[in-house]
Amino acid sequence: MRVALIGYGNVGRAFAGLLEKKRKAFPFRIAGIHTARHGTAYDGADFGPAAGSVDEFLDRAACDVVVEITTPNPASGEPALTHIRKALARKRHVVTANKGPIAYAYAELRDEAERAGVQFRFESTVMDGTPVFNMVRKNLPGVKVLGFTGVLNSTSKVVIEAMREGKSMQDGIEAARRLGITEADSSYDIEGWDSAAKAAVLANVLMDARTTPLEVDRRGIGRLTPERVLELAQARKTVCLVSRGHIGPSGVRLRVRAEVVDEADPLASVQGTSNLLLLHTDLMGTIGVMGISSGVEQTAYGLFSDLVDIAESAK
Ligand SMILES: NC(=O)c1ccc[n+]([C@@H]2O[C@H](COP(=O)([O-])OP(=O)(O)OC[C@H]3O[C@@H](n4cnc5c(N)ncnc54)[C@H](OP(=O)(O)O)[C@@H]3O)[C@@H](O)[C@H]2O)c1
């Protein structure tokens, strides 16, 4: 299968490395790579000048699958949304790690893919490739997801951990930045937008919610102080930025809050770049999925697992 990449940053490079490592068993070929400022490359050649447009790139890079891994725009899902639509219109399968399009327009993209007769996959959008969507799709047939509880934002955990050591919010943000996990604008993490986007993705895909991050009842950790965190620590409690979803009388309700939890609560057990998601279901009770210290390698694996799945379903 021939694969075209739009975006070649941290995730793109890790993904290309993974394809190379697994080339014998999984002979995928990179047909082209398109970036914003670093140019465009075709068929393993060096980067040359950027294609004039994504249309030009997609028309020239003869590929079966487009992997969309550009920088996210938390307020709109662009430019990835347009890139994905253009790929689907050309009847290419699409794999993405970009939350935006799924948070803002999942149902439309799913339907566009279905009409085009191609696959649309996004395992890496939540929990860096730890199986969530593929697990539900493959391993939980007939199960209805009624709700979820997730601790899904790494920056907030690093900040709260720093506060437990008496450090300031800014010290915590800088520690997260050194780990490479904070968005350029850290308020996206601190004010709960990242957690809201992940909640919208989970609800759209697993609960057919047709919502957006703008509709999530959201409050981040912006007003939390080290004094409050230390006071809670003395009572063996901590704070977690929790994303919750459930089906209410008027449809799916989504909420992001800095919640006070007992230190012994499973939600408090995930630290740093680890993540926890509990799915509340009708037939299987509550199921937990945990990713320990995940990062760009796991994100790359999530893309790879989607790609392998598409290749197998095309046989
Ligand atoms: N990093 C993680 O661990 C992680 C985890 C889960 C999901 N994700 C998601 O994965 C995606 C990629 O993340 P990343 O860390 O690799 O980002 P990154 O290092 O910032 O790289 C982004 C890439 O997108 C390219 N790009 C931006 N706008 C473009 C446009 N309009 N047309 C073509 N290319 C464009 C950039 O081009 P230039 O190189 O020319 O600037 C760059 O190559 C994001 O959506 C992110 O949210 C990342």
mmCIF file of C-alpha atoms and ligand atoms in Angstrom:
data_model
loop_
_atom_site.group_PDB
_atom_site.id
_atom_site.type_symbol
_atom_site.label_atom_id
_atom_site.label_comp_id
_atom_site.label_asym_id
_atom_site.label_seq_id
_atom_site.Cartn_x
_atom_site.Cartn_y
_atom_site.Cartn_z
ATOM 1 C CA MET A 1 0.000 0.000 0.000
ATOM 2 C CA ARG A 2 1.171 3.494 -0.837
ATOM 3 C CA VAL A 3 0.921 6.116 1.868
ATOM 4 C CA ALA A 4 1.000 9.928 1.551
ATOM 5 C CA LEU A 5 1.756 12.047 4.622
ATOM 6 C CA ILE A 6 0.407 15.566 5.126
ATOM 7 C CA GLY A 7 2.524 16.935 7.992
ATOM 8 C CA TYR A 8 5.963 15.678 8.947
ATOM 9 C CA GLY A 9 6.711 16.886 12.463
ATOM 10 C CA ASN A 10 7.352 14.841 15.620
ATOM 11 C CA VAL A 11 4.615 12.330 14.864
ATOM 12 C CA GLY A 12 5.385 12.131 11.139
ATOM 13 C CA ARG A 13 9.047 11.348 11.736
ATOM 14 C CA ALA A 14 8.250 8.733 14.396
ATOM 15 C CA PHE A 15 5.691 7.169 12.038
ATOM 16 C CA ALA A 16 8.157 7.055 9.115
ATOM 17 C CA GLY A 17 10.710 5.419 11.459
ATOM 18 C CA LEU A 18 8.158 2.808 12.508
ATOM 19 C CA LEU A 19 7.289 2.014 8.851
ATOM 20 C CA GLU A 20 10.987 1.541 8.152
ATOM 21 C CA LYS A 21 11.424 -0.706 11.203
ATOM 22 C CA LYS A 22 8.486 -2.942 10.182
ATOM 23 C CA ARG A 23 9.085 -2.782 6.414
ATOM 24 C CA LYS A 24 9.791 -6.511 5.944
ATOM 25 C CA ALA A 25 6.563 -7.688 7.561
ATOM 26 C CA PHE A 26 4.459 -4.717 6.389
ATOM 27 C CA PRO A 27 5.717 -3.392 3.040
ATOM 28 C CA PHE A 28 4.036 0.037 3.060
ATOM 29 C CA ARG A 29 5.640 2.649 0.811
ATOM 30 C CA ILE A 30 5.718 6.398 1.355
ATOM 31 C CA ALA A 31 4.441 7.954 -1.881
ATOM 32 C CA GLY A 32 4.870 11.531 -0.740
ATOM 33 C CA ILE A 33 5.242 13.942 2.164
ATOM 34 C CA HIS A 34 3.770 17.436 2.184
ATOM 35 C CA THR A 35 4.537 20.101 4.816
ATOM 36 C CA ALA A 36 3.853 23.802 5.329
ATOM 37 C CA ARG A 37 7.382 25.255 5.403
ATOM 38 C CA HIS A 38 9.717 22.319 4.744
ATOM 39 C CA GLY A 39 8.512 21.603 1.204
ATOM 40 C CA THR A 40 7.193 18.472 -0.444
ATOM 41 C CA ALA A 41 8.848 15.145 -1.255
ATOM 42 C CA TYR A 42 7.697 12.428 -3.673
ATOM 43 C CA ASP A 43 8.640 8.751 -3.764
ATOM 44 C CA GLY A 44 11.544 8.794 -1.327
ATOM 45 C CA ALA A 45 13.296 11.737 -3.030
ATOM 46 C CA ASP A 46 14.593 14.712 -1.006
ATOM 47 C CA PHE A 47 12.262 17.562 -0.080
ATOM 48 C CA GLY A 48 11.821 20.068 -2.920
ATOM 49 C CA PRO A 49 9.675 23.200 -3.085
ATOM 50 C CA ALA A 50 6.230 22.808 -1.515
ATOM 51 C CA ALA A 51 3.432 21.708 -3.828
ATOM 52 C CA GLY A 52 1.277 24.706 -4.746
ATOM 53 C CA SER A 53 -1.670 23.230 -2.845
ATOM 54 C CA VAL A 54 -2.830 20.091 -1.085
ATOM 55 C CA ASP A 55 -4.873 19.325 -4.229
ATOM 56 C CA GLU A 56 -1.716 19.392 -6.313
ATOM 57 C CA PHE A 57 0.070 17.163 -3.788
ATOM 58 C CA LEU A 58 -2.760 14.624 -3.621
ATOM 59 C CA ASP A 59 -3.089 14.503 -7.405
ATOM 60 C CA ARG A 60 0.620 13.871 -7.886
ATOM 61 C CA ALA A 61 1.317 11.496 -4.952
ATOM 62 C CA ALA A 62 -0.317 8.307 -6.246
ATOM 63 C CA CYS A 63 -1.382 6.735 -2.949
ATOM 64 C CA ASP A 64 -3.996 4.482 -1.371
ATOM 65 C CA VAL A 65 -3.962 6.068 2.097
ATOM 66 C CA VAL A 66 -3.504 9.670 3.272
ATOM 67 C CA VAL A 67 -2.101 10.141 6.781
ATOM 68 C CA GLU A 68 -3.125 13.584 8.078
ATOM 69 C CA ILE A 69 -0.806 14.779 10.873
ATOM 70 C CA THR A 70 -0.665 18.545 10.642
ATOM 71 C CA THR A 71 -0.713 21.056 13.496
ATOM 72 C CA PRO A 72 -4.167 21.183 15.088
ATOM 73 C CA ASN A 73 -6.287 24.308 15.272
ATOM 74 C CA PRO A 74 -8.320 23.829 18.461
ATOM 75 C CA ALA A 75 -10.957 26.351 17.423
ATOM 76 C CA SER A 76 -11.992 24.835 14.099
ATOM 77 C CA GLY A 77 -10.352 21.524 13.211
ATOM 78 C CA GLU A 78 -8.658 23.185 10.208
ATOM 79 C CA PRO A 79 -6.583 22.782 8.073
ATOM 80 C CA ALA A 80 -6.899 19.036 8.692
ATOM 81 C CA LEU A 81 -10.643 19.021 8.075
ATOM 82 C CA THR A 82 -10.184 20.364 4.535
ATOM 83 C CA HIS A 83 -7.233 18.033 3.878
ATOM 84 C CA ILE A 84 -9.276 15.007 4.930
ATOM 85 C CA ARG A 85 -12.263 16.063 2.779
ATOM 86 C CA LYS A 86 -9.987 16.460 -0.244
ATOM 87 C CA ALA A 87 -8.478 13.001 0.337
ATOM 88 C CA LEU A 88 -11.891 11.357 0.762
ATOM 89 C CA ALA A 89 -13.186 13.113 -2.375
ATOM 90 C CA ARG A 90 -10.332 11.383 -4.247
ATOM 91 C CA LYS A 91 -11.390 8.033 -2.757
ATOM 92 C CA ARG A 92 -8.285 7.644 -0.604
ATOM 93 C CA HIS A 93 -8.446 5.985 2.794
ATOM 94 C CA VAL A 94 -7.605 8.440 5.594
ATOM 95 C CA VAL A 95 -5.797 7.949 8.909
ATOM 96 C CA THR A 96 -5.272 10.844 11.312
ATOM 97 C CA ALA A 97 -3.914 11.633 14.783
ATOM 98 C CA ASN A 98 -5.491 15.086 14.654
ATOM 99 C CA LYS A 99 -8.350 15.550 17.138
ATOM 100 C CA GLY A 100 -9.797 18.643 15.472
ATOM 101 C CA PRO A 101 -11.666 17.060 12.569
ATOM 102 C CA ILE A 102 -13.198 14.346 14.769
ATOM 103 C CA ALA A 103 -14.108 16.841 17.492
ATOM 104 C CA TYR A 104 -15.834 19.196 15.018
ATOM 105 C CA ALA A 105 -17.146 17.103 12.132
ATOM 106 C CA TYR A 106 -16.924 13.366 12.810
ATOM 107 C CA ALA A 107 -20.348 12.331 11.502
ATOM 108 C CA GLU A 108 -19.925 14.205 8.211
ATOM 109 C CA LEU A 109 -16.449 12.738 7.624
ATOM 110 C CA ARG A 110 -17.630 9.215 8.489
ATOM 111 C CA ASP A 111 -20.487 9.592 5.975
ATOM 112 C CA GLU A 112 -18.203 11.078 3.303
ATOM 113 C CA ALA A 113 -15.836 8.109 3.750
ATOM 114 C CA GLU A 114 -18.716 5.659 3.508
ATOM 115 C CA ARG A 115 -20.017 7.272 0.320
ATOM 116 C CA ALA A 116 -16.510 7.141 -1.152
ATOM 117 C CA GLY A 117 -16.178 3.470 -0.166
ATOM 118 C CA VAL A 118 -12.990 4.081 1.839
ATOM 119 C CA GLN A 119 -11.909 3.781 5.475
ATOM 120 C CA PHE A 120 -11.484 6.683 7.891
ATOM 121 C CA ARG A 121 -9.468 5.919 11.064
ATOM 122 C CA PHE A 122 -8.263 8.021 14.019
ATOM 123 C CA GLU A 123 -7.037 5.738 16.845
ATOM 124 C CA SER A 124 -4.287 8.168 17.899
ATOM 125 C CA THR A 125 -6.570 11.156 18.505
ATOM 126 C CA VAL A 126 -7.188 10.181 22.153
ATOM 127 C CA MET A 127 -4.640 8.477 24.446
ATOM 128 C CA ASP A 128 -1.746 8.504 21.938
ATOM 129 C CA GLY A 129 -2.489 5.171 20.261
ATOM 130 C CA THR A 130 -3.596 3.167 23.294
ATOM 131 C CA PRO A 131 -6.504 1.201 21.778
ATOM 132 C CA VAL A 132 -9.832 2.889 22.436
ATOM 133 C CA PHE A 133 -11.836 3.160 19.208
ATOM 134 C CA ASN A 134 -10.443 -0.006 17.634
ATOM 135 C CA MET A 135 -10.954 -1.883 20.912
ATOM 136 C CA VAL A 136 -14.621 -0.895 21.051
ATOM 137 C CA ARG A 137 -15.157 -1.558 17.329
ATOM 138 C CA LYS A 138 -13.423 -4.931 17.281
ATOM 139 C CA ASN A 139 -13.829 -6.337 20.767
ATOM 140 C CA LEU A 140 -17.127 -5.024 22.069
ATOM 141 C CA PRO A 141 -19.710 -5.953 19.416
ATOM 142 C CA GLY A 142 -23.255 -5.056 20.443
ATOM 143 C CA VAL A 143 -22.118 -3.023 23.438
ATOM 144 C CA LYS A 144 -23.536 0.466 23.894
ATOM 145 C CA VAL A 145 -21.255 3.064 25.471
ATOM 146 C CA LEU A 146 -23.392 4.973 27.964
ATOM 147 C CA GLY A 147 -20.697 7.294 29.246
ATOM 148 C CA PHE A 148 -17.023 7.765 30.034
ATOM 149 C CA THR A 149 -14.667 9.195 32.624
ATOM 150 C CA GLY A 150 -11.161 10.123 31.539
ATOM 151 C CA VAL A 151 -7.995 11.732 32.832
ATOM 152 C CA LEU A 152 -6.633 12.583 29.417
ATOM 153 C CA ASN A 153 -4.550 15.756 29.638
ATOM 154 C CA SER A 154 -0.864 15.346 30.534
ATOM 155 C CA THR A 155 0.042 19.005 31.090
ATOM 156 C CA SER A 156 -2.534 19.421 33.862
ATOM 157 C CA LYS A 157 -1.124 16.361 35.663
ATOM 158 C CA VAL A 158 2.429 17.691 35.502
ATOM 159 C CA VAL A 159 1.231 21.103 36.781
ATOM 160 C CA ILE A 160 -0.712 19.582 39.696
ATOM 161 C CA GLU A 161 2.264 17.366 40.584
ATOM 162 C CA ALA A 162 4.495 20.470 40.637
ATOM 163 C CA MET A 163 1.996 22.223 42.912
ATOM 164 C CA ARG A 164 2.079 19.247 45.276
ATOM 165 C CA GLU A 165 5.795 20.045 45.603
ATOM 166 C CA GLY A 166 4.879 23.656 46.456
ATOM 167 C CA LYS A 167 5.802 25.041 43.027
ATOM 168 C CA SER A 168 3.777 27.593 41.068
ATOM 169 C CA MET A 169 1.472 27.012 38.116
ATOM 170 C CA GLN A 170 4.073 28.650 35.845
ATOM 171 C CA ASP A 171 6.820 26.275 37.158
ATOM 172 C CA GLY A 172 4.502 23.365 36.339
ATOM 173 C CA ILE A 173 3.790 24.672 32.829
ATOM 174 C CA GLU A 174 7.522 25.037 32.226
ATOM 175 C CA ALA A 175 8.137 21.466 33.461
ATOM 176 C CA ALA A 176 5.457 20.250 31.013
ATOM 177 C CA ARG A 177 7.038 22.299 28.245
ATOM 178 C CA ARG A 178 10.428 20.658 28.930
ATOM 179 C CA LEU A 179 8.711 17.291 28.498
ATOM 180 C CA GLY A 180 7.431 18.498 25.098
ATOM 181 C CA ILE A 181 3.790 17.851 25.973
ATOM 182 C CA THR A 182 2.362 21.373 26.135
ATOM 183 C CA GLU A 183 0.763 23.179 23.223
ATOM 184 C CA ALA A 184 2.474 26.454 22.200
ATOM 185 C CA ASP A 185 -0.437 28.211 23.931
ATOM 186 C CA SER A 186 -0.527 26.461 27.317
ATOM 187 C CA SER A 187 -3.987 27.870 28.114
ATOM 188 C CA TYR A 188 -5.323 25.252 25.686
ATOM 189 C CA ASP A 189 -4.319 22.607 28.258
ATOM 190 C CA ILE A 190 -4.802 24.642 31.453
ATOM 191 C CA GLU A 191 -8.279 25.948 30.616
ATOM 192 C CA GLY A 192 -9.471 22.473 29.664
ATOM 193 C CA TRP A 193 -9.812 22.898 25.873
ATOM 194 C CA ASP A 194 -7.685 19.813 25.157
ATOM 195 C CA SER A 195 -9.784 17.764 27.601
ATOM 196 C CA ALA A 196 -12.968 19.170 26.021
ATOM 197 C CA ALA A 197 -11.778 18.289 22.511
ATOM 198 C CA LYS A 198 -11.011 14.726 23.628
ATOM 199 C CA ALA A 199 -14.423 14.493 25.300
ATOM 200 C CA ALA A 200 -16.063 15.644 22.054
ATOM 201 C CA VAL A 201 -14.082 13.053 20.059
ATOM 202 C CA LEU A 202 -15.085 10.233 22.426
ATOM 203 C CA ALA A 203 -18.731 11.319 22.442
ATOM 204 C CA ASN A 204 -18.937 11.780 18.667
ATOM 205 C CA VAL A 205 -17.397 8.413 17.875
ATOM 206 C CA LEU A 206 -18.600 6.188 20.708
ATOM 207 C CA MET A 207 -21.952 7.824 21.509
ATOM 208 C CA ASP A 208 -22.963 9.402 18.150
ATOM 209 C CA ALA A 209 -23.196 12.774 19.905
ATOM 210 C CA ARG A 210 -22.664 15.179 16.972
ATOM 211 C CA THR A 211 -21.202 17.747 19.329
ATOM 212 C CA THR A 212 -18.152 20.047 19.339
ATOM 213 C CA PRO A 213 -15.670 21.174 22.040
ATOM 214 C CA LEU A 214 -17.581 24.474 22.206
ATOM 215 C CA GLU A 215 -20.587 22.660 23.664
ATOM 216 C CA VAL A 216 -18.645 20.987 26.488
ATOM 217 C CA ASP A 217 -19.371 22.384 29.976
ATOM 218 C CA ARG A 218 -15.723 23.207 30.608
ATOM 219 C CA ARG A 219 -13.701 24.573 33.500
ATOM 220 C CA GLY A 220 -9.942 23.985 33.678
ATOM 221 C CA ILE A 221 -7.348 24.250 36.456
ATOM 222 C CA GLY A 222 -6.596 27.956 35.813
ATOM 223 C CA ARG A 223 -7.737 29.047 39.268
ATOM 224 C CA LEU A 224 -6.046 26.255 41.217
ATOM 225 C CA THR A 225 -3.316 27.357 43.661
ATOM 226 C CA PRO A 226 -0.378 25.464 45.226
ATOM 227 C CA GLU A 227 -1.853 26.299 48.655
ATOM 228 C CA ARG A 228 -5.106 24.492 47.824
ATOM 229 C CA VAL A 229 -3.259 21.494 46.366
ATOM 230 C CA LEU A 230 -1.024 21.221 49.459
ATOM 231 C CA GLU A 231 -4.045 21.513 51.767
ATOM 232 C CA LEU A 232 -5.720 18.651 49.876
ATOM 233 C CA ALA A 233 -2.510 16.582 49.988
ATOM 234 C CA GLN A 234 -2.607 16.744 53.803
ATOM 235 C CA ALA A 235 -6.053 15.137 53.654
ATOM 236 C CA ARG A 236 -4.715 12.463 51.211
ATOM 237 C CA LYS A 237 -6.605 14.011 48.332
ATOM 238 C CA THR A 238 -5.582 15.491 45.008
ATOM 239 C CA VAL A 239 -7.033 17.246 41.974
ATOM 240 C CA CYS A 240 -7.530 15.681 38.540
ATOM 241 C CA LEU A 241 -8.728 17.371 35.361
ATOM 242 C CA VAL A 242 -11.479 14.943 34.427
ATOM 243 C CA SER A 243 -13.455 14.648 31.171
ATOM 244 C CA ARG A 244 -16.877 13.084 31.664
ATOM 245 C CA GLY A 245 -19.666 12.142 29.292
ATOM 246 C CA HIS A 246 -23.042 10.548 29.879
ATOM 247 C CA ILE A 247 -26.379 10.177 28.160
ATOM 248 C CA GLY A 248 -28.881 12.494 29.864
ATOM 249 C CA PRO A 249 -32.582 13.061 29.181
ATOM 250 C CA SER A 250 -31.720 15.642 26.506
ATOM 251 C CA GLY A 251 -28.883 13.705 24.869
ATOM 252 C CA VAL A 252 -25.165 13.364 25.518
ATOM 253 C CA ARG A 253 -23.822 15.736 28.204
ATOM 254 C CA LEU A 254 -20.086 16.501 28.387
ATOM 255 C CA ARG A 255 -18.205 18.107 31.229
ATOM 256 C CA VAL A 256 -14.576 18.960 32.034
ATOM 257 C CA ARG A 257 -13.740 19.841 35.640
ATOM 258 C CA ALA A 258 -10.830 19.931 38.046
ATOM 259 C CA GLU A 259 -12.218 17.337 40.477
ATOM 260 C CA VAL A 260 -11.043 16.637 44.032
ATOM 261 C CA VAL A 261 -10.386 12.904 44.333
ATOM 262 C CA ASP A 262 -9.011 10.607 46.984
ATOM 263 C CA GLU A 263 -5.342 9.646 46.483
ATOM 264 C CA ALA A 264 -6.498 6.013 46.360
ATOM 265 C CA ASP A 265 -8.977 6.717 43.521
ATOM 266 C CA PRO A 266 -7.930 5.083 40.216
ATOM 267 C CA LEU A 267 -8.250 8.533 38.567
ATOM 268 C CA ALA A 268 -5.418 9.761 40.815
ATOM 269 C CA SER A 269 -3.168 6.844 39.867
ATOM 270 C CA VAL A 270 -2.228 8.269 36.459
ATOM 271 C CA GLN A 271 0.702 10.650 36.537
ATOM 272 C CA GLY A 272 2.636 12.666 33.946
ATOM 273 C CA THR A 273 2.066 11.395 30.414
ATOM 274 C CA SER A 274 0.024 8.387 31.519
ATOM 275 C CA ASN A 275 -3.712 8.446 30.772
ATOM 276 C CA LEU A 276 -6.777 6.606 32.012
ATOM 277 C CA LEU A 277 -10.167 6.163 30.382
ATOM 278 C CA LEU A 278 -13.144 4.353 31.894
ATOM 279 C CA LEU A 279 -15.962 3.411 29.527
ATOM 280 C CA HIS A 280 -19.364 2.868 31.128
ATOM 281 C CA THR A 281 -21.348 0.373 29.040
ATOM 282 C CA ASP A 282 -24.696 -1.427 29.010
ATOM 283 C CA LEU A 283 -23.419 -5.009 28.688
ATOM 284 C CA MET A 284 -19.898 -4.930 30.102
ATOM 285 C CA GLY A 285 -20.203 -2.594 33.075
ATOM 286 C CA THR A 286 -17.184 -0.326 33.320
ATOM 287 C CA ILE A 287 -14.015 -1.085 31.357
ATOM 288 C CA GLY A 288 -10.739 0.749 31.942
ATOM 289 C CA VAL A 289 -7.964 1.460 29.457
ATOM 290 C CA MET A 290 -4.667 2.875 30.658
ATOM 291 C CA GLY A 291 -1.647 4.111 28.721
ATOM 292 C CA ILE A 292 1.536 4.334 30.758
ATOM 293 C CA SER A 293 3.996 7.112 29.869
ATOM 294 C CA SER A 294 2.812 7.273 26.296
ATOM 295 C CA GLY A 295 4.127 9.742 23.748
ATOM 296 C CA VAL A 296 5.023 10.182 20.161
ATOM 297 C CA GLU A 297 6.097 6.541 19.604
ATOM 298 C CA GLN A 298 2.694 5.327 20.763
ATOM 299 C CA THR A 299 0.955 7.959 18.621
ATOM 300 C CA ALA A 300 2.918 6.638 15.642
ATOM 301 C CA TYR A 301 1.867 3.100 16.548
ATOM 302 C CA GLY A 302 -1.817 4.138 16.642
ATOM 303 C CA LEU A 303 -1.466 5.408 13.050
ATOM 304 C CA PHE A 304 0.335 2.201 12.092
ATOM 305 C CA SER A 305 -2.356 -0.014 13.650
ATOM 306 C CA ASP A 306 -5.011 1.855 11.637
ATOM 307 C CA LEU A 307 -2.956 1.421 8.487
ATOM 308 C CA VAL A 308 -2.485 -2.323 9.027
ATOM 309 C CA ASP A 309 -6.203 -2.659 9.651
ATOM 310 C CA ILE A 310 -7.049 -0.850 6.409
ATOM 311 C CA ALA A 311 -4.560 -2.987 4.463
ATOM 312 C CA GLU A 312 -6.080 -6.157 5.903
ATOM 313 C CA SER A 313 -9.654 -5.092 5.207
ATOM 314 C CA ALA A 314 -8.664 -4.299 1.589
ATOM 315 C CA LYS A 315 -7.439 -7.897 0.979
HETATM 316 N N1 LIG B 1 2.985 14.807 19.533
HETATM 317 C C1 LIG B 1 2.179 13.869 20.075
HETATM 318 O O1 LIG B 1 2.592 13.092 20.943
HETATM 319 C C2 LIG B 1 0.748 13.735 19.588
HETATM 320 C C3 LIG B 1 -0.111 12.858 20.247
HETATM 321 C C4 LIG B 1 -1.417 12.670 19.769
HETATM 322 C C5 LIG B 1 -1.837 13.398 18.657
HETATM 323 N N2 LIG B 1 -0.988 14.273 18.057
HETATM 324 C C6 LIG B 1 -1.453 15.016 16.884
HETATM 325 O O2 LIG B 1 -0.673 14.655 15.750
HETATM 326 C C7 LIG B 1 -0.560 15.764 14.865
HETATM 327 C C8 LIG B 1 0.921 16.028 14.566
HETATM 328 O O3 LIG B 1 1.585 16.352 15.764
HETATM 329 P P1 LIG B 1 3.145 16.707 15.772
HETATM 330 O O4 LIG B 1 3.581 16.685 17.179
HETATM 331 O O5 LIG B 1 3.868 15.877 14.758
HETATM 332 O O6 LIG B 1 3.095 18.234 15.229
HETATM 333 P P2 LIG B 1 4.314 19.106 14.692
HETATM 334 O O7 LIG B 1 5.614 18.540 15.143
HETATM 335 O O8 LIG B 1 3.977 20.514 15.011
HETATM 336 O O9 LIG B 1 4.253 18.924 13.092
HETATM 337 C C9 LIG B 1 3.180 19.394 12.336
HETATM 338 C C10 LIG B 1 3.474 19.213 10.865
HETATM 339 O O10 LIG B 1 2.348 19.685 10.133
HETATM 340 C C11 LIG B 1 2.831 20.490 9.046
HETATM 341 N N3 LIG B 1 1.781 21.420 8.668
HETATM 342 C C12 LIG B 1 1.165 22.367 9.445
HETATM 343 N N4 LIG B 1 0.234 23.018 8.728
HETATM 344 C C13 LIG B 1 0.256 22.476 7.488
HETATM 345 C C14 LIG B 1 -0.462 22.713 6.287
HETATM 346 N N5 LIG B 1 -1.402 23.655 6.222
HETATM 347 N N6 LIG B 1 -0.167 21.953 5.192
HETATM 348 C C15 LIG B 1 0.784 21.002 5.240
HETATM 349 N N7 LIG B 1 1.496 20.715 6.361
HETATM 350 C C16 LIG B 1 1.238 21.454 7.447
HETATM 351 C C17 LIG B 1 4.080 21.145 9.578
HETATM 352 O O11 LIG B 1 4.845 21.591 8.480
HETATM 353 P P3 LIG B 1 6.327 22.239 8.691
HETATM 354 O O12 LIG B 1 7.219 21.080 9.061
HETATM 355 O O13 LIG B 1 6.697 22.759 7.357
HETATM 356 O O14 LIG B 1 6.169 23.246 9.766
HETATM 357 C C18 LIG B 1 4.700 19.971 10.334
HETATM 358 O O15 LIG B 1 5.424 19.146 9.442
HETATM 359 C C19 LIG B 1 -1.267 16.935 15.553
HETATM 360 O O16 LIG B 1 -2.577 17.065 15.056
HETATM 361 C C20 LIG B 1 -1.288 16.527 17.005
HETATM 362 O O17 LIG B 1 -2.370 17.105 17.717
HETATM 363 C C21 LIG B 1 0.293 14.450 18.479
#
